């Protein structure tokens, strides 16, 4: 039995290490995306706003595409930092809405996009169980403990 416990401990350490590296890579990607968004905003926002002064429909459409792309990028950062089903649905809703508003597609395509958006709302309303998605990985002896929003009973007693 002692070898079995050592094996489980070793596997637990490997899992924690892999999880830690994956989270570091995820955060690094979020930072790179954030820097890319900031760089893109700084370098071309003036030109985008300047194009709006022409009161041209195509320039306004281009400005909307640009800004919605920035929103999708920010949602992607949010998803990378806090991965859960709710954030996935949010980014899909923004991307689908962008296509409905800005894309020049056939009416059948618009109808299918609207059905997709309705399906995402239905998933969020009827199939999404927040309790299953709100917990983090829990390791018994590792640095990643389950975070609870409830206070300990000892904290509750000290506040009374």
Coordinates of N, CA and C in Angstrom, one line a residue:
X1 N 0.8 -1.2 0.0 CA 0.0 0.0 0.0 C 0.9 1.3 0.0
X2 N 2.0 1.2 0.6 CA 2.9 2.4 0.6 C 3.3 2.8 -0.7
X3 N 3.6 1.9 -1.6 CA 4.0 2.2 -3.0 C 2.8 2.8 -3.8
X4 N 1.6 2.4 -3.5 CA 0.4 2.9 -4.1 C 0.2 4.4 -3.7
X5 N 0.4 4.7 -2.4 CA 0.3 6.1 -2.0 C 1.4 7.0 -2.6
X6 N 2.6 6.4 -2.7 CA 3.7 7.2 -3.3 C 3.4 7.5 -4.8
X7 N 2.8 6.5 -5.4 CA 2.4 6.6 -6.8 C 1.3 7.7 -7.0
X8 N 0.3 7.7 -6.1 CA -0.7 8.7 -6.2 C -0.2 10.1 -5.9
X9 N 0.7 10.2 -4.9 CA 1.4 11.5 -4.6 C 2.1 12.0 -5.8
X10 N 2.9 11.1 -6.5 CA 3.7 11.5 -7.6 C 2.7 12.0 -8.8
X11 N 1.7 11.3 -9.0 CA 0.7 11.6 -10.0 C 0.1 13.0 -9.7
X12 N -0.2 13.2 -8.4 CA -0.8 14.5 -8.0 C 0.2 15.6 -8.2
X13 N 1.5 15.4 -7.9 CA 2.5 16.4 -8.2 C 2.6 16.7 -9.7
X14 N 2.5 15.7 -10.5 CA 2.6 15.9 -11.9 C 1.4 16.7 -12.4
X15 N 0.2 16.3 -12.0 CA -1.0 17.0 -12.4 C -0.9 18.5 -11.9
X16 N -0.5 18.8 -10.7 CA -0.3 20.2 -10.3 C 0.7 20.9 -11.1
X17 N 1.8 20.3 -11.4 CA 2.8 21.0 -12.3 C 2.3 21.3 -13.6
X18 N 1.6 20.3 -14.3 CA 1.0 20.5 -15.6 C 0.0 21.6 -15.5
X19 N -0.9 21.6 -14.5 CA -1.9 22.6 -14.4 C -1.3 24.0 -14.2
X20 N -0.2 24.1 -13.4 CA 0.4 25.4 -13.2 C 1.1 25.9 -14.5
X21 N 1.7 25.1 -15.2 CA 2.3 25.5 -16.5 C 1.2 25.9 -17.5
X22 N 0.2 25.2 -17.5 CA -0.9 25.5 -18.4 C -1.5 26.9 -18.1
X23 N -1.7 27.1 -16.8 CA -2.2 28.4 -16.3 C -1.3 29.6 -16.7
X24 N 0.0 29.3 -16.5 CA 1.0 30.3 -16.9 C 1.0 30.7 -18.4
X25 N 0.9 29.6 -19.2 CA 0.8 29.8 -20.6 C -0.5 30.6 -21.0
X26 N -1.6 30.2 -20.3 CA -2.8 30.9 -20.6 C -2.8 32.4 -20.2
X27 N -2.1 32.7 -19.1 CA -2.0 34.1 -18.7 C -1.1 34.8 -19.6
X28 N 0.0 34.2 -20.0 CA 0.9 34.8 -21.0 C 0.2 35.1 -22.3
X29 N -0.6 34.2 -22.8 CA -1.4 34.5 -24.0 C -2.4 35.6 -23.8
X30 N -3.0 35.7 -22.7 CA -3.9 36.8 -22.4 C -3.2 38.1 -22.4
X31 N -2.0 38.2 -21.8 CA -1.2 39.4 -21.8 C -0.8 39.8 -23.2
X32 N -0.4 38.8 -24.0 CA 0.0 39.1 -25.4 C -1.2 39.7 -26.2
X33 N -2.3 39.1 -26.0 CA -3.5 39.5 -26.7 C -3.9 40.9 -26.2
X34 N -3.8 41.2 -24.9 CA -4.1 42.5 -24.4 C -3.1 43.5 -24.9
X35 N -1.8 43.2 -25.0 CA -0.9 44.2 -25.6 C -1.1 44.4 -27.0
X36 N -1.5 43.4 -27.8 CA -1.9 43.5 -29.2 C -3.1 44.4 -29.4
X37 N -4.1 44.3 -28.5 CA -5.3 45.2 -28.6 C -4.9 46.6 -28.3
X38 N -4.1 46.8 -27.2 CA -3.7 48.2 -26.9 C -2.9 48.8 -28.0
X39 N -2.0 48.0 -28.6 CA -1.1 48.5 -29.7 C -2.0 48.9 -30.9
X40 N -2.9 48.0 -31.2 CA -3.8 48.3 -32.3 C -4.7 49.5 -32.1
X41 N -5.2 49.6 -30.9 CA -6.0 50.8 -30.5 C -5.2 52.1 -30.6
X42 N -4.0 52.1 -30.1 CA -3.2 53.3 -30.1 C -2.8 53.7 -31.5
X43 N -2.4 52.7 -32.3 CA -1.9 53.0 -33.7 C -3.0 53.3 -34.7
X44 N -4.2 52.8 -34.5 CA -5.2 53.1 -35.6 C -6.5 53.7 -35.1
X45 N -6.7 53.9 -33.9 CA -7.9 54.5 -33.4 C -8.2 55.9 -34.0
X46 N -7.1 56.7 -34.1 CA -7.2 58.0 -34.6 C -7.7 58.0 -36.1
X47 N -7.1 57.1 -36.9 CA -7.5 56.9 -38.3 C -9.0 56.4 -38.4
X48 N -9.4 55.5 -37.5 CA -10.8 55.0 -37.5 C -11.8 56.1 -37.1
X49 N -11.4 56.9 -36.1 CA -12.3 58.0 -35.8 C -12.3 59.1 -36.8
X50 N -11.2 59.3 -37.4 CA -11.1 60.3 -38.5 C -11.9 59.9 -39.7
X51 N -12.0 58.6 -40.0 CA -12.8 58.1 -41.1 C -14.3 58.3 -40.8
X52 N -14.7 58.4 -39.6 CA -16.1 58.6 -39.3 C -16.6 60.0 -39.7
X53 N -15.6 61.0 -39.7 CA -16.0 62.3 -40.0 C -16.5 62.5 -41.5
X54 N -16.2 61.5 -42.3 CA -16.6 61.6 -43.7 C -18.1 61.3 -43.9
X55 N -18.7 60.8 -42.9 CA -20.1 60.4 -42.9 C -20.5 59.5 -44.0
X56 N -19.6 58.6 -44.3 CA -19.8 57.6 -45.3 C -20.2 56.3 -44.6
X57 N -21.2 55.6 -45.2 CA -21.8 54.4 -44.6 C -20.7 53.3 -44.5
X58 N -19.9 53.2 -45.6 CA -18.9 52.1 -45.5 C -17.8 52.4 -44.4
X59 N -17.5 53.7 -44.2 CA -16.5 54.0 -43.2 C -17.1 53.7 -41.8
X60 N -18.4 54.0 -41.6 CA -19.0 53.7 -40.3 C -19.1 52.1 -40.1
X61 N -19.4 51.4 -41.2 CA -19.4 49.9 -41.1 C -18.0 49.4 -40.7
X62 N -17.0 50.0 -41.3 CA -15.6 49.6 -41.0 C -15.2 49.9 -39.6
X63 N -15.7 51.1 -39.1 CA -15.5 51.4 -37.7 C -16.1 50.5 -36.7
X64 N -17.4 50.1 -37.0 CA -18.1 49.1 -36.2 C -17.4 47.8 -36.2
X65 N -16.9 47.3 -37.4 CA -16.2 46.0 -37.4 C -15.0 46.1 -36.5
X66 N -14.2 47.2 -36.6 CA -13.0 47.4 -35.8 C -13.3 47.4 -34.3
X67 N -14.3 48.1 -33.9 CA -14.6 48.2 -32.5 C -15.2 46.8 -32.0
X68 N -16.0 46.2 -32.8 CA -16.5 44.9 -32.3 C -15.4 43.8 -32.3
X69 N -14.4 43.9 -33.2 CA -13.3 43.0 -33.1 C -12.5 43.3 -31.8
X70 N -12.4 44.5 -31.4 CA -11.7 44.8 -30.1 C -12.5 44.3 -28.9
X71 N -13.8 44.4 -29.0 CA -14.6 43.8 -27.9 C -14.5 42.3 -27.9
X72 N -14.4 41.6 -29.0 CA -14.2 40.2 -29.1 C -12.8 39.8 -28.5
X73 N -11.8 40.7 -28.8 CA -10.5 40.4 -28.2 C -10.5 40.6 -26.7
X74 N -11.2 41.5 -26.2 CA -11.3 41.7 -24.7 C -12.1 40.5 -24.1
X75 N -13.1 40.1 -24.7 CA -13.9 38.9 -24.3 C -13.0 37.7 -24.3
X76 N -12.1 37.6 -25.3 CA -11.2 36.4 -25.3 C -10.2 36.5 -24.1
X77 N -9.7 37.7 -23.8 CA -8.8 37.8 -22.6 C -9.6 37.4 -21.4
X78 N -10.8 37.8 -21.3 CA -11.6 37.5 -20.1 C -11.8 36.0 -20.0
X79 N -12.0 35.3 -21.2 CA -12.2 33.9 -21.2 C -10.9 33.2 -20.8
X80 N -9.8 33.7 -21.3 CA -8.5 33.0 -20.9 C -8.2 33.2 -19.4
X81 N -8.6 34.3 -18.8 CA -8.3 34.5 -17.4 C -9.3 33.8 -16.5
X82 N -10.5 33.7 -17.0 CA -11.6 33.1 -16.2 C -12.4 32.1 -17.1
X83 N -11.8 30.9 -17.4 CA -12.5 30.0 -18.3 C -13.7 29.3 -17.6
X84 N -14.8 29.6 -18.1 CA -16.0 28.9 -17.7 C -17.1 29.0 -18.8
X85 N -18.1 28.2 -18.7 CA -19.1 28.2 -19.8 C -19.8 29.5 -20.0
X86 N -20.0 30.3 -19.0 CA -20.7 31.6 -19.2 C -19.9 32.5 -20.1
X87 N -18.5 32.5 -19.9 CA -17.7 33.4 -20.7 C -17.6 32.8 -22.1
X88 N -17.6 31.5 -22.3 CA -17.6 31.0 -23.7 C -18.9 31.4 -24.4
X89 N -20.0 31.3 -23.7 CA -21.3 31.7 -24.4 C -21.3 33.2 -24.7
X90 N -20.7 34.0 -23.8 CA -20.6 35.5 -24.0 C -19.8 35.8 -25.3
X91 N -18.6 35.1 -25.5 CA -17.8 35.4 -26.6 C -18.5 34.9 -27.9
X92 N -19.2 33.8 -27.8 CA -19.9 33.3 -29.0 C -21.1 34.2 -29.3
X93 N -21.8 34.8 -28.3 CA -22.9 35.7 -28.6 C -22.4 37.0 -29.3
X94 N -21.2 37.5 -28.8 CA -20.7 38.7 -29.4 C -20.3 38.4 -30.9
X95 N -19.6 37.3 -31.1 CA -19.2 36.9 -32.5 C -20.3 36.7 -33.4
X96 N -21.4 36.0 -32.9 CA -22.5 35.8 -33.8 C -23.3 37.1 -34.0
X97 N -23.4 37.9 -33.0 CA -24.1 39.2 -33.2 C -23.3 40.1 -34.2
X98 N -22.0 40.0 -34.2 CA -21.2 40.8 -35.1 C -21.6 40.3 -36.6
X99 N -21.7 39.0 -36.8 CA -22.0 38.5 -38.1 C -23.4 38.9 -38.5
X100 N -24.4 38.9 -37.6 CA -25.8 39.3 -38.0 C -25.8 40.8 -38.3
X101 N -25.1 41.6 -37.6 CA -25.2 43.1 -37.8 C -24.4 43.5 -39.0
X102 N -23.2 43.0 -39.1 CA -22.2 43.5 -40.1 C -22.1 42.7 -41.4
X103 N -22.3 41.4 -41.4 CA -22.1 40.6 -42.5 C -23.2 40.8 -43.6
X104 N -22.8 40.7 -44.8 CA -23.8 40.8 -45.9 C -24.0 39.4 -46.4
X105 N -24.9 38.7 -45.7 CA -25.2 37.3 -46.1 C -26.7 37.2 -46.4
X106 N -27.0 36.0 -47.0 CA -28.3 35.8 -47.5 C -29.3 35.7 -46.3
X107 N -30.6 35.9 -46.5 CA -31.6 35.9 -45.4 C -31.6 34.5 -44.7
X108 N -31.3 33.4 -45.4 CA -31.3 32.1 -44.8 C -30.1 32.1 -43.8
X109 N -29.0 32.7 -44.1 CA -27.8 32.7 -43.2 C -28.1 33.5 -42.0
X110 N -28.8 34.7 -42.2 CA -29.2 35.5 -41.0 C -30.1 34.7 -40.1
X111 N -31.1 34.0 -40.7 CA -32.0 33.2 -39.9 C -31.3 32.1 -39.1
X112 N -30.3 31.5 -39.7 CA -29.5 30.5 -39.0 C -28.7 31.1 -37.9
X113 N -28.1 32.3 -38.2 CA -27.4 32.9 -37.1 C -28.3 33.3 -35.9
X114 N -29.5 33.8 -36.2 CA -30.4 34.1 -35.2 C -30.8 32.9 -34.4
X115 N -31.0 31.8 -35.1 CA -31.3 30.5 -34.4 C -30.2 30.1 -33.5
X116 N -28.9 30.3 -34.0 CA -27.8 30.0 -33.2 C -27.7 30.8 -31.9
X117 N -28.0 32.1 -32.0 CA -28.1 33.0 -30.9 C -29.2 32.6 -29.9
X118 N -30.3 32.2 -30.4 CA -31.4 31.7 -29.6 C -31.0 30.5 -28.9
X119 N -30.3 29.6 -29.6 CA -29.8 28.3 -28.9 C -28.9 28.6 -27.8
X120 N -28.0 29.6 -28.0 CA -27.0 30.0 -26.9 C -27.8 30.5 -25.7
X121 N -28.8 31.4 -26.0 CA -29.6 31.9 -24.8 C -30.3 30.7 -24.1
X122 N -30.8 29.8 -24.9 CA -31.5 28.6 -24.3 C -30.6 27.8 -23.5
X123 N -29.4 27.6 -24.0 CA -28.3 26.9 -23.2 C -28.1 27.6 -21.9
X124 N -27.9 28.9 -22.0 CA -27.6 29.7 -20.8 C -28.8 29.6 -19.8
X125 N -30.0 29.7 -20.3 CA -31.2 29.8 -19.4 C -31.5 28.4 -18.8
X126 N -31.5 27.4 -19.7 CA -32.1 26.1 -19.2 C -31.1 25.0 -18.9
X127 N -29.9 25.0 -19.5 CA -29.0 23.9 -19.4 C -27.8 24.3 -18.6
X128 N -27.5 25.5 -18.3 CA -26.3 25.9 -17.6 C -26.5 25.8 -16.1
X129 N -25.7 25.0 -15.5 CA -25.8 24.8 -14.0 C -24.5 25.5 -13.5
X130 N -24.7 26.7 -12.8 CA -23.6 27.5 -12.4 C -22.8 26.8 -11.4
X131 N -23.3 26.0 -10.5 CA -22.6 25.3 -9.5 C -21.5 24.4 -10.1
X132 N -21.8 23.8 -11.2 CA -20.9 22.9 -11.8 C -19.7 23.6 -12.5
X133 N -20.0 24.9 -12.9 CA -19.0 25.6 -13.6 C -18.2 26.6 -12.7
X134 N -18.6 26.8 -11.5 CA -18.0 27.9 -10.7 C -16.9 27.4 -9.8
X135 N -16.7 26.1 -9.7 CA -15.6 25.6 -8.9 C -14.3 25.5 -9.7
X136 N -13.2 25.6 -8.9 CA -11.9 25.5 -9.5 C -11.3 24.1 -9.2
X137 N -10.2 23.7 -9.8 CA -9.6 22.5 -9.5 C -9.2 22.4 -8.0
X138 N -9.4 21.3 -7.4 CA -9.1 21.2 -6.0 C -8.1 20.0 -5.8
X139 N -7.0 20.4 -5.3 CA -6.0 19.4 -4.9 C -5.8 19.4 -3.4
X140 N -5.8 18.2 -2.9 CA -5.8 18.1 -1.4 C -4.6 18.8 -0.8
X141 N -3.4 18.6 -1.3 CA -2.2 19.1 -0.7 C -1.4 20.1 -1.6
X142 N -2.1 20.7 -2.6 CA -1.4 21.5 -3.5 C -1.7 23.0 -3.3
X143 N -1.1 23.8 -4.2 CA -1.3 25.2 -4.0 C -2.6 25.7 -4.6
X144 N -3.3 24.8 -5.3 CA -4.6 25.2 -5.9 C -5.7 24.7 -5.1
X145 N -6.2 25.5 -4.1 CA -7.3 25.1 -3.3 C -8.6 25.6 -3.8
X146 N -9.7 24.9 -3.5 CA -11.0 25.3 -4.0 C -11.3 26.6 -3.2
X147 N -11.7 27.6 -4.0 CA -12.1 28.9 -3.4 C -13.5 28.9 -3.0
X148 N -13.9 29.2 -1.8 CA -15.2 29.3 -1.4 C -15.6 30.7 -1.1
X149 N -16.8 31.1 -1.5 CA -17.3 32.4 -1.2 C -18.0 32.5 0.1
X150 N -18.1 31.4 0.8 CA -18.8 31.3 2.1 C -17.7 31.5 3.1
X151 N -18.1 32.1 4.2 CA -17.1 32.4 5.3 C -17.1 31.1 6.2
X152 N -16.0 30.9 6.9 CA -15.9 29.9 7.9 C -16.8 30.2 9.0
X153 N -17.2 29.2 9.8 CA -18.1 29.4 10.9 C -17.3 30.2 12.0
X154 N -16.0 30.1 12.0 CA -15.2 30.9 13.0 C -15.2 32.4 12.6
X155 N -15.2 32.7 11.3 CA -15.3 34.1 10.9 C -16.7 34.6 11.2
X156 N -17.7 33.8 11.0 CA -19.1 34.2 11.3 C -19.2 34.5 12.8
X157 N -18.6 33.7 13.6 CA -18.7 34.0 15.1 C -18.0 35.2 15.5
X158 N -16.9 35.5 14.9 CA -16.2 36.7 15.3 C -16.9 38.0 14.8
X159 N -17.7 37.9 13.8 CA -18.4 39.1 13.3 C -19.6 39.4 14.2
X160 N -20.2 38.4 14.9 CA -21.4 38.6 15.7 C -21.2 39.4 16.9

